[in-house]
Structures are given as structure tokens and as C-alpha cells.
Amino acid sequence: MPKSKDSPLSAAASGGAAGSNTVRRLRLRISAAAESTLRSGHPWLFADSIRDQNRPGEVGELAVIYDRKDRFLAMGLFDPGSPIRVRILHAGKPRNVDRAFWGELLEQALIKRDGLFDSQTTGFRWINGESDGWPGLVLDRYGGTLVLKIYTPAWLAWLPQILEVLSERLQPDRIVLRLSRNSIPIAINRFANSDGQVVSGKPIVETVTFLETGLFFEAEVLHGQKTGFFLDQRENRRKIETMSASRSVLNAFSFSGGFSLYAARGGARSVTDLDISAHALAAAERNFTLNKTNRIINACMRKKVQADAFEWLAANRSPMFDMVILDPPSLAKRETERERAVSAYRRLALLGLKLLRPQGVLLACSCSAHVSEQEFFETVRAAARTTARRYTELARTTHAPDHPATIPEAKYLKAMYLTVP
Ligand code: SAH
């Protein structure tokens, strides 16, 4: 954070929107449509909705938004490099943004998770961005390690205060900072932060171990995908465990073998990890080893296939599994990729169904925000209809309670369970 006493940033941080008049606050006036969007509680103000701005503004500065009658409407983090120009922190009455403010915001997120997890689950999400009032910021826990991931460099200006609040309240062994690609240049050049930096507490080499429903997993917190593990699929993994007894299971797009371990503990005869990445398959193997002391897991035969799942599934079409799990990476990173993604989901579901023996179960997942729940479910059903087998829908799931999605833009995860005769 810039040190100069009267810099807009430091004054905003200490005086807040309501208080200090020693600096010219960054003031915005916005379109009528944006005004009603913010009033309804949406946390994004887009650049093209700004009608008037008193000065250019710095990254991370607090922007104060006034309504048409010049009354305080909301305030948030200013990001001049993003079309989402302000991420709203607070609306209603003016107030200071200080340690007490962050403390309250954290408490609200913690309360939402109260009672969700016992001591057998030490990996979960404490803060889920927009849906927890922390727009563009995620906080995951892996045992004693907290991983703070930011999706806008605006948060960097507030990092010292936020780290203090997190350390005091959650007493972690360490906090790791992860940066979205767009945050990296500003992080390095202006704030001396970097991706994978241990910003508080003891250093680590690469991975940390944690518990999920009593299973041991490693998370690659410094450089892995997301914050090091796919915590968002925990509830689907739990469900798979309850359906796995005596089955032979294909876990396509297996990553570090999360679904496979649950299936193994659920009594699966065999699990086959299928992933294009040798790195992911090696992590899956280590996770299996971590749980070998569990007799049921130890009894399950583990196989691995390193291949492109689309190609492998196309080349192996005979019924040879009792359960097929399809959890590909996001197939539509932008709206223009939506149609291709939908046809890829259809193809995957169809190929997955072809591999199922009688009474087999298919789990088809999508984490593409650009493909809606309705569209995805309809796509899977349409694929199932094209097979001669009359399928039964067993369940549909969406976001887990520690990954709430309170605005449409935050919704990405959906899954459908089908069985065939
Ligand atoms: N199901 C996992 C998460 C899957 S992440 C879990 O519960 O943890 C997506 C995985 O798909 C990654 O491991 C990535 O390496 C793999 N992947 C990406 N493209 C692939 C492809 N074409 N074929 C096979 N695997 C692929």
C-alpha cells in the first residue's frame, strides 16, 4: 500500500468513505439501471455504467458511489484495469472500512459454515467471494493452512489488514496468497507480492495434507489448480461413496483421485483414474497411499490411464464399468465457447453411458458458468434418450453449502446422476 500520509488510498483505508475529508474521495455517479442493480444487492459495478467520476482513481482504492440525489449508495474496491470497475463491499449507510469492518465480514462467513464440518473434515471453503460479501476473494482452509486467492489486484491494497484479521480469528499455521493471472503484474510491481507466496506464518515446500470426511488428501497450495484441490466436489464425492459398493468405477478427469478414494472406501471393487496429466495421476497415487491403512481402501484395485478422456472413451465403447464419473474442466471459459461445450457434454455423457453395465450409474458434472443448470441437465438427458436404454434420473446437485452461489454469475457447478437398466 502506498505509504504517503495523504495518498487517496491510505486516507480511504483509515478514514473510510464516511469519515475523512482530508483527501478528495473517489466519487462516482452511475446510470439509473446500475443504481437499481446495486440497490438490489448485486456486488458489481461495470465501467460503462459510470456517468461521472471526480478523478482517475488507483487500484484498490475505495470508490464511493452516490445516487441521483447525491446520497451515499454504496462503496467498494476500485479496479481501473477491469470492466468490473468496482466490487461492492458495503451498501446502505456510510461506514469505515477498517479492521472492525473486515472482522465483521469474516464473522458473517464463518457463521454460515457453523456446524457444517466436524474434525474429520479440515479442508473446506471459509469465504466464497461475491456470495459471501467478499467480491473477488476466496479463502480455503486445508488443516492449519489458509489459502487466500484473489481475482482482482484491488484486494492487494488491503492485504495487511485482512491478514491480521484472519490470523487473529483463525490462528492458522500459515497463509498462502494465490493470484489470478490478471493480478500478478500489479502484485509484483506495486505490492511486492507473488503467486504462491507464504504471506504469514511458517514456510512450506509444496503440499499440505488435510482431511476430507476422514480421508487424507494432499493439496498443492502453492502452485496447484484453484487453491490446490477441488473442494467444491466434496458433496458429490460423499454421494458416490454411498453408491459404490462392489462396483467397478471409472473416474474420468480424475485429477488427484478424490472421487476414487471415496468410491474405494464405499467398497468399490476397482477404481480407474483417467486423466491426461501424469502430474495429476501421480498425486492420485500419493493420495491412495496416504489412506492405505484403511482396509477397505487397501482392498480396492486401483488402475490408472493417462490419456485424453474424449479419445479414450471413444475408443472403449463396450460396457465394462458399473459406475462412470465425468468431471471435466470447464469446457466453456467464455460465452462464445458455450455451444461447443454443450456438444462436448452431450458426447461425454453418451460415451459414458455406453460404458455402463446393467444397473450402472453415471455421474455427469459441469463446472462451466456459461452453461446453465437447465441447459446442462437437458443436454445429459438428451444424450441418455439417444441410447436405447431407458434411464432413470437419481439426483441432481449444485453448489455445496460452503460454496454458496447467491448471484447468477457465481453459479457454475451442477451434476446429474443417472442409472440405466
Ligand atoms: N474430479 C476432480 C477434479 C477434476 S479437474 C476432483 O474431484 O478433484 C479436471 C481434470 O481434468 C484435471 O486433472 C485435468 O488434468 C484433467 N483433464 C483436462 N483435460 C483432459 C482431457 N482432455 N482428458 C483427460 N483429462 C483431462
Coordinates of C-alpha atoms and ligand atoms in Angstrom, one line a residue:
M1 CA 0.0 0.0 0.0
P2 CA 1.4 3.5 -0.8
K3 CA 2.8 5.0 2.3
S4 CA 2.3 8.7 1.8
K5 CA 0.0 10.0 4.5
D6 CA -2.3 11.9 2.3
S7 CA -2.5 9.4 -0.6
P8 CA -6.1 8.7 -1.5
L9 CA -5.5 5.0 -0.7
S10 CA -4.2 5.4 2.8
A11 CA -6.8 8.0 3.7
A12 CA -9.6 5.9 2.4
A13 CA -8.3 3.0 4.3
S14 CA -8.1 4.8 7.6
G15 CA -10.9 7.3 7.2
G16 CA -13.3 5.3 5.2
A17 CA -16.0 6.6 2.9
A18 CA -17.9 8.3 5.6
G19 CA -15.2 10.0 7.6
S20 CA -12.1 11.8 6.4
N21 CA -12.4 14.9 4.4
T22 CA -8.6 15.5 4.2
V23 CA -8.5 13.9 0.7
R24 CA -10.8 14.1 -2.2
R25 CA -12.6 10.8 -2.0
L26 CA -13.1 8.9 -5.2
R27 CA -16.7 9.7 -6.1
L28 CA -18.8 8.0 -8.7
R29 CA -22.2 8.7 -10.2
I30 CA -23.7 5.9 -12.1
S31 CA -26.6 5.1 -14.5
A32 CA -30.1 4.6 -13.2
A33 CA -30.0 1.0 -14.2
A34 CA -26.8 0.4 -12.3
E35 CA -28.3 2.2 -9.3
S36 CA -31.2 -0.3 -9.1
T37 CA -28.8 -3.2 -9.7
L38 CA -26.7 -2.1 -6.7
R39 CA -29.8 -1.4 -4.6
S40 CA -30.9 -5.0 -5.2
G41 CA -27.7 -6.2 -3.7
H42 CA -25.6 -7.1 -6.7
P43 CA -21.9 -6.6 -6.0
W44 CA -20.6 -5.4 -9.4
L45 CA -20.5 -2.0 -10.9
F46 CA -19.4 -2.1 -14.6
A47 CA -17.2 0.6 -16.1
D48 CA -19.7 1.5 -18.7
S49 CA -22.3 2.3 -16.0
I50 CA -20.2 5.1 -14.6
R51 CA -21.5 8.5 -15.7
D52 CA -19.3 10.7 -13.7
Q53 CA -16.0 10.3 -11.8
N54 CA -14.2 13.0 -9.9
R55 CA -10.6 11.7 -10.6
P56 CA -8.9 8.7 -12.2
G57 CA -8.6 6.6 -9.0
E58 CA -6.0 3.9 -8.0
V59 CA -6.2 0.2 -7.9
G60 CA -7.6 -0.9 -4.5
E61 CA -8.9 2.5 -3.5
L62 CA -12.3 2.8 -2.0
A63 CA -14.8 4.2 -4.5
V64 CA -17.9 5.9 -3.1
I65 CA -21.0 5.7 -5.2
Y66 CA -23.7 8.3 -4.9
D67 CA -27.3 8.1 -6.1
R68 CA -29.0 10.7 -8.3
K69 CA -30.0 12.7 -5.3
D70 CA -26.3 12.8 -4.2
R71 CA -26.9 10.4 -1.3
F72 CA -24.5 7.6 -0.4
L73 CA -25.4 4.4 -2.1
A74 CA -22.6 2.0 -1.8
M75 CA -18.8 1.7 -1.7
G76 CA -16.3 -0.8 -3.0
L77 CA -12.9 -1.7 -4.3
F78 CA -11.9 0.2 -7.4
D79 CA -10.1 -1.6 -10.1
P80 CA -9.2 0.6 -13.1
G81 CA -8.0 -2.4 -15.1
S82 CA -11.2 -4.4 -15.0
P83 CA -14.6 -3.9 -16.7
I84 CA -16.0 -4.7 -13.3
R85 CA -14.7 -1.3 -12.1
V86 CA -16.0 -1.5 -8.5
R87 CA -16.7 -4.6 -6.4
I88 CA -19.1 -3.5 -3.7
L89 CA -18.2 -4.1 -0.1
H90 CA -21.0 -2.3 1.5
A91 CA -24.3 -0.6 0.6
G92 CA -26.8 1.3 2.6
K93 CA -25.3 3.8 5.2
P94 CA -21.7 5.1 5.0
R95 CA -19.2 3.3 7.3
N96 CA -15.5 3.0 7.8
V97 CA -13.5 0.2 6.2
D98 CA -11.1 -0.9 8.9
R99 CA -10.1 -3.9 10.9
A100 CA -13.5 -4.0 12.6
F101 CA -15.2 -4.0 9.2
W102 CA -13.2 -6.9 7.9
G103 CA -13.7 -8.7 11.2
E104 CA -17.5 -8.4 10.9
L105 CA -17.4 -9.5 7.3
L106 CA -15.3 -12.6 8.2
E107 CA -17.7 -13.4 11.1
Q108 CA -20.6 -13.5 8.7
A109 CA -18.9 -16.0 6.5
L110 CA -17.8 -18.2 9.5
I111 CA -21.4 -18.2 10.9
K112 CA -22.7 -19.6 7.6
R113 CA -20.3 -22.6 7.9
D114 CA -21.1 -23.2 11.6
G115 CA -21.9 -26.9 12.1
L116 CA -21.2 -27.9 8.6
F117 CA -18.0 -29.8 9.3
D118 CA -16.6 -31.9 12.1
S119 CA -13.0 -32.7 12.9
Q120 CA -12.9 -35.3 10.1
T121 CA -13.1 -32.5 7.5
T122 CA -10.4 -29.9 7.8
G123 CA -10.5 -28.8 4.2
F124 CA -13.3 -26.5 3.1
R125 CA -14.1 -23.0 1.9
W126 CA -14.4 -20.3 4.5
I127 CA -15.1 -17.5 2.1
N128 CA -16.7 -17.8 -1.3
G129 CA -16.2 -14.4 -3.0
E130 CA -19.3 -12.5 -4.1
S131 CA -21.7 -14.9 -2.4
D132 CA -20.1 -14.2 1.0
G133 CA -19.7 -10.4 0.6
W134 CA -16.0 -10.6 -0.4
P135 CA -16.2 -10.0 -4.1
G136 CA -13.3 -11.5 -6.0
L137 CA -11.7 -13.1 -2.9
V138 CA -11.7 -16.8 -1.9
L139 CA -10.4 -18.3 1.4
D140 CA -9.9 -22.0 1.7
R141 CA -8.7 -24.0 4.7
Y142 CA -6.5 -27.0 4.4
G143 CA -5.8 -28.1 8.0
G144 CA -3.6 -25.4 9.5
T145 CA -3.0 -23.7 6.2
L146 CA -5.2 -20.9 4.8
V147 CA -5.1 -20.2 1.1
L148 CA -6.3 -16.7 0.1
K149 CA -7.0 -16.4 -3.6
I150 CA -7.7 -13.0 -5.2
Y151 CA -9.3 -12.4 -8.5
T152 CA -8.7 -8.7 -8.6
P153 CA -5.5 -6.8 -7.7
A154 CA -7.7 -4.4 -5.8
W155 CA -7.5 -6.6 -2.7
L156 CA -3.7 -6.3 -2.5
A157 CA -4.1 -2.8 -1.0
W158 CA -6.0 -4.3 1.9
L159 CA -3.9 -7.4 2.4
P160 CA -2.0 -6.3 5.6
Q161 CA -5.3 -5.5 7.4
I162 CA -7.0 -8.6 6.2
L163 CA -4.1 -10.9 7.1
E164 CA -4.1 -9.5 10.6
V165 CA -7.8 -10.2 11.0
L166 CA -7.5 -13.7 9.6
S167 CA -4.5 -14.6 11.8
E168 CA -6.2 -13.3 14.9
R169 CA -9.5 -15.0 14.4
L170 CA -8.5 -18.3 12.7
Q171 CA -5.0 -18.8 14.2
P172 CA -3.6 -20.6 11.1
D173 CA -0.1 -22.0 10.8
R174 CA 0.4 -20.0 7.7
I175 CA -1.5 -18.1 5.0
V176 CA -0.7 -18.6 1.3
L177 CA -1.5 -16.0 -1.3
R178 CA -2.7 -17.1 -4.7
L179 CA -3.2 -14.7 -7.5
S180 CA -5.4 -14.7 -10.6
R181 CA -3.4 -14.1 -13.8
N182 CA -4.6 -10.5 -14.1
S183 CA -3.4 -9.7 -10.6
I184 CA 0.1 -10.9 -11.0
P185 CA 1.8 -7.9 -12.7
I186 CA 0.4 -5.4 -10.2
A187 CA 1.1 -7.7 -7.3
I188 CA 4.8 -7.9 -8.3
N189 CA 5.3 -4.3 -9.4
R190 CA 3.4 -2.4 -6.8
F191 CA 2.9 -4.6 -3.8
A192 CA 5.9 -6.9 -3.8
N193 CA 3.6 -9.9 -3.6
S194 CA 3.7 -13.0 -5.7
D195 CA 1.6 -16.1 -6.5
G196 CA 2.2 -18.9 -4.0
Q197 CA 3.8 -16.5 -1.5
V198 CA 3.5 -17.5 2.1
V199 CA 2.4 -14.2 3.4
S200 CA 2.1 -15.2 7.0
G201 CA 3.5 -18.0 9.2
K202 CA 5.8 -20.9 8.6
P203 CA 7.1 -21.7 5.1
I204 CA 6.2 -25.0 3.3
V205 CA 7.8 -26.8 0.4
E206 CA 4.9 -27.7 -1.9
T207 CA 1.9 -29.5 -0.5
V208 CA 0.0 -29.8 2.8
T209 CA -2.1 -32.7 4.0
F210 CA -5.7 -32.3 5.3
L211 CA -8.8 -34.4 6.0
E212 CA -12.0 -34.6 4.0
T213 CA -14.7 -36.8 5.6
G214 CA -11.9 -38.7 7.3
L215 CA -9.9 -39.3 4.2
F216 CA -6.4 -37.9 3.8
F217 CA -5.6 -35.7 0.8
E218 CA -2.7 -33.5 -0.2
A219 CA -3.4 -30.0 -1.5
E220 CA -0.9 -28.4 -3.8
V221 CA -1.5 -25.0 -2.2
L222 CA 1.5 -23.1 -3.6
H223 CA 1.0 -23.7 -7.3
G224 CA -1.8 -26.2 -7.9
Q225 CA -5.1 -25.5 -9.7
K226 CA -7.7 -23.4 -7.9
T227 CA -6.3 -23.3 -4.3
G228 CA -4.7 -26.7 -4.6
F229 CA -7.7 -29.1 -4.5
F230 CA -11.2 -29.3 -5.8
L231 CA -13.0 -28.7 -2.6
D232 CA -16.2 -27.9 -4.5
Q233 CA -16.9 -31.6 -5.3
R234 CA -16.9 -32.9 -1.7
E235 CA -20.6 -33.4 -1.5
N236 CA -20.7 -35.3 -4.8
R237 CA -17.8 -37.4 -3.6
R238 CA -19.7 -38.3 -0.5
K239 CA -22.7 -39.3 -2.6
I240 CA -20.5 -41.5 -4.8
E241 CA -19.2 -43.3 -1.7
T242 CA -22.7 -44.4 -0.8
M243 CA -23.3 -45.9 -4.3
S244 CA -20.0 -47.6 -4.9
A245 CA -20.2 -51.0 -3.1
S246 CA -18.9 -53.8 -5.2
R247 CA -18.8 -51.7 -8.3
S248 CA -16.0 -51.1 -10.8
V249 CA -15.6 -47.4 -11.2
L250 CA -14.2 -45.2 -13.9
N251 CA -13.2 -41.8 -12.7
A252 CA -12.7 -39.7 -15.8
F253 CA -10.8 -36.4 -15.4
S254 CA -9.7 -37.8 -12.0
F255 CA -7.2 -35.1 -11.0
S256 CA -5.8 -36.2 -7.6
G257 CA -8.3 -39.1 -7.3
G258 CA -10.8 -37.5 -5.0
F259 CA -13.8 -39.4 -6.3
S260 CA -11.8 -42.6 -6.5
L261 CA -10.9 -42.6 -2.8
Y262 CA -14.5 -42.2 -1.8
A263 CA -15.5 -45.0 -4.2
A264 CA -12.8 -47.2 -2.7
R265 CA -14.0 -46.5 0.8
G266 CA -17.5 -47.2 -0.3
G267 CA -16.4 -50.7 -1.2
A268 CA -15.8 -50.4 -4.9
R269 CA -14.1 -53.5 -6.4
S270 CA -11.8 -51.3 -8.6
V271 CA -11.3 -47.7 -9.5
T272 CA -9.7 -46.5 -12.7
D273 CA -8.3 -43.0 -12.7
L274 CA -8.3 -41.5 -16.2
D275 CA -6.5 -38.2 -16.7
I276 CA -4.4 -36.5 -19.3
S277 CA -1.9 -35.3 -16.7
A278 CA 0.8 -37.5 -15.4
H279 CA 1.2 -35.0 -12.6
A280 CA -2.4 -35.4 -11.5
L281 CA -2.2 -39.2 -11.7
A282 CA 0.9 -39.2 -9.5
A283 CA -0.9 -37.0 -6.9
A284 CA -3.8 -39.5 -7.0
E285 CA -1.4 -42.3 -6.3
R286 CA 0.1 -40.5 -3.4
N287 CA -3.4 -39.8 -2.0
F288 CA -4.2 -43.5 -2.3
T289 CA -1.1 -44.3 -0.4
L290 CA -2.0 -41.8 2.3
N291 CA -5.1 -43.9 3.0
K292 CA -3.7 -47.4 2.7
T293 CA -4.2 -48.1 6.4
N294 CA -7.9 -48.2 5.7
R295 CA -8.5 -51.9 4.9
I296 CA -11.4 -51.4 2.6
I297 CA -9.4 -48.8 0.5
N298 CA -6.5 -51.1 0.5
A299 CA -8.6 -54.0 -0.8
C300 CA -9.8 -51.9 -3.8
M301 CA -7.8 -52.4 -7.0
R302 CA -6.5 -49.1 -8.4
K303 CA -5.8 -48.7 -12.0
K304 CA -4.7 -45.6 -13.9
V305 CA -4.8 -44.5 -17.5
Q306 CA -3.0 -41.5 -18.8
A307 CA -5.0 -40.4 -21.9
D308 CA -7.2 -37.8 -23.4
A309 CA -10.6 -38.8 -21.9
F310 CA -12.5 -37.9 -25.1
E311 CA -10.3 -40.1 -27.2
W312 CA -10.1 -42.9 -24.6
L313 CA -13.8 -43.1 -24.1
A314 CA -14.4 -43.0 -27.9
A315 CA -12.0 -46.0 -28.3
N316 CA -13.5 -48.0 -25.4
R317 CA -17.2 -48.4 -26.0
S318 CA -18.2 -51.7 -24.5
P319 CA -19.9 -52.0 -21.2
M320 CA -17.2 -52.5 -18.7
F321 CA -17.9 -50.3 -15.6
D322 CA -20.6 -50.2 -13.0
M323 CA -20.1 -46.5 -12.4
V324 CA -18.7 -43.7 -14.6
I325 CA -17.8 -40.3 -13.3
L326 CA -17.3 -37.5 -15.7
D327 CA -15.9 -34.3 -14.2
P328 CA -14.1 -32.4 -16.9
P329 CA -12.5 -29.0 -16.5
S330 CA -14.6 -26.0 -17.6
L331 CA -15.4 -26.6 -21.3
A332 CA -16.7 -23.0 -21.8
K333 CA -14.4 -20.4 -20.4
R334 CA -16.3 -17.7 -22.3
E335 CA -19.7 -17.3 -23.8
T336 CA -18.5 -17.9 -27.4
E337 CA -17.5 -21.4 -26.4
R338 CA -20.9 -22.3 -25.0
E339 CA -22.3 -24.2 -27.9
R340 CA -19.2 -26.3 -28.4
A341 CA -19.1 -27.0 -24.7
V342 CA -22.7 -28.2 -24.8
S343 CA -22.0 -30.6 -27.6
A344 CA -18.9 -31.9 -25.7
Y345 CA -21.0 -32.5 -22.6
R346 CA -23.5 -34.4 -24.8
R347 CA -20.8 -36.5 -26.3
L348 CA -19.2 -37.3 -23.0
A349 CA -22.5 -38.3 -21.4
L350 CA -23.2 -40.6 -24.4
L351 CA -19.8 -42.2 -24.3
G352 CA -20.0 -42.6 -20.5
L353 CA -23.4 -44.3 -20.8
K354 CA -22.1 -46.7 -23.4
L355 CA -19.5 -48.0 -20.9
L356 CA -22.1 -48.9 -18.2
R357 CA -23.0 -52.4 -17.4
P358 CA -26.7 -53.1 -16.3
Q359 CA -27.7 -51.1 -13.3
G360 CA -24.7 -48.9 -13.8
V361 CA -24.6 -45.3 -12.6
L362 CA -23.4 -42.2 -14.5
L363 CA -22.4 -39.1 -12.7
A364 CA -22.0 -36.2 -15.2
C365 CA -20.7 -32.9 -13.9
S366 CA -20.2 -29.4 -15.4
C367 CA -18.2 -26.5 -13.9
S368 CA -18.8 -24.2 -16.8
A369 CA -20.5 -21.0 -15.7
H370 CA -21.5 -20.2 -19.3
V371 CA -23.6 -23.4 -19.5
S372 CA -26.7 -23.1 -17.3
E373 CA -28.0 -25.7 -15.0
Q374 CA -31.1 -26.2 -17.1
E375 CA -29.1 -26.5 -20.3
F376 CA -26.6 -28.9 -18.8
F377 CA -29.3 -31.2 -17.3
E378 CA -31.3 -31.1 -20.6
T379 CA -28.1 -32.0 -22.5
V380 CA -27.3 -35.0 -20.3
R381 CA -30.9 -36.2 -20.5
A382 CA -31.0 -35.7 -24.3
A383 CA -27.8 -37.8 -24.6
A384 CA -29.4 -40.5 -22.4
R385 CA -32.5 -40.5 -24.6
T386 CA -30.5 -41.3 -27.7
T387 CA -29.3 -44.6 -26.2
A388 CA -31.8 -47.4 -26.4
R389 CA -31.7 -47.9 -22.6
R390 CA -34.4 -46.3 -20.5
Y391 CA -32.5 -44.3 -17.9
T392 CA -33.7 -43.2 -14.5
E393 CA -32.6 -39.9 -13.0
L394 CA -31.3 -40.5 -9.5
A395 CA -30.3 -37.0 -8.4
R396 CA -29.2 -33.5 -9.4
T397 CA -26.9 -31.4 -7.3
T398 CA -25.5 -27.9 -7.5
H399 CA -23.4 -25.9 -5.1
A400 CA -22.2 -27.2 -1.7
P401 CA -23.1 -25.1 1.4
D402 CA -19.5 -23.9 1.8
H403 CA -19.6 -22.8 -1.8
P404 CA -22.8 -20.8 -1.9
A405 CA -23.8 -19.0 -5.1
T406 CA -26.1 -16.1 -4.4
I407 CA -25.9 -14.3 -7.7
P408 CA -26.4 -15.9 -11.1
E409 CA -22.8 -15.1 -12.2
A410 CA -21.5 -17.2 -9.3
K411 CA -23.3 -20.4 -10.3
Y412 CA -21.1 -22.8 -12.2
L413 CA -21.3 -26.3 -10.6
K414 CA -24.0 -28.8 -11.5
A415 CA -24.2 -32.6 -11.6
M416 CA -26.6 -35.2 -12.6
Y417 CA -26.8 -38.9 -11.5
L418 CA -28.4 -41.4 -13.9
T419 CA -28.9 -45.1 -13.8
V420 CA -29.6 -47.4 -16.7
P421 CA -31.3 -50.8 -16.7
Ligands
SAH1 N1 -12.8 -34.6 -10.4 C1 -11.6 -34.0 -9.8 C2 -11.4 -32.6 -10.5 C3 -11.2 -32.6 -12.0 S1 -10.3 -31.3 -12.6 C4 -11.7 -33.9 -8.3 O1 -12.8 -34.2 -7.7 O2 -10.8 -33.5 -7.7 C5 -10.1 -31.6 -14.2 C6 -9.0 -32.7 -14.6 O3 -9.2 -33.0 -15.9 C7 -7.6 -32.2 -14.4 O4 -6.9 -33.1 -13.6 C8 -7.0 -32.2 -15.8 O5 -5.7 -32.7 -15.9 C9 -7.9 -33.2 -16.5 N2 -8.1 -33.0 -18.0 C10 -8.2 -31.9 -18.7 N3 -8.4 -32.2 -20.0 C11 -8.4 -33.5 -20.1 C12 -8.6 -34.4 -21.2 N4 -8.8 -34.0 -22.4 N5 -8.6 -35.7 -20.9 C13 -8.4 -36.2 -19.7 N6 -8.2 -35.4 -18.6 C14 -8.2 -34.1 -18.8

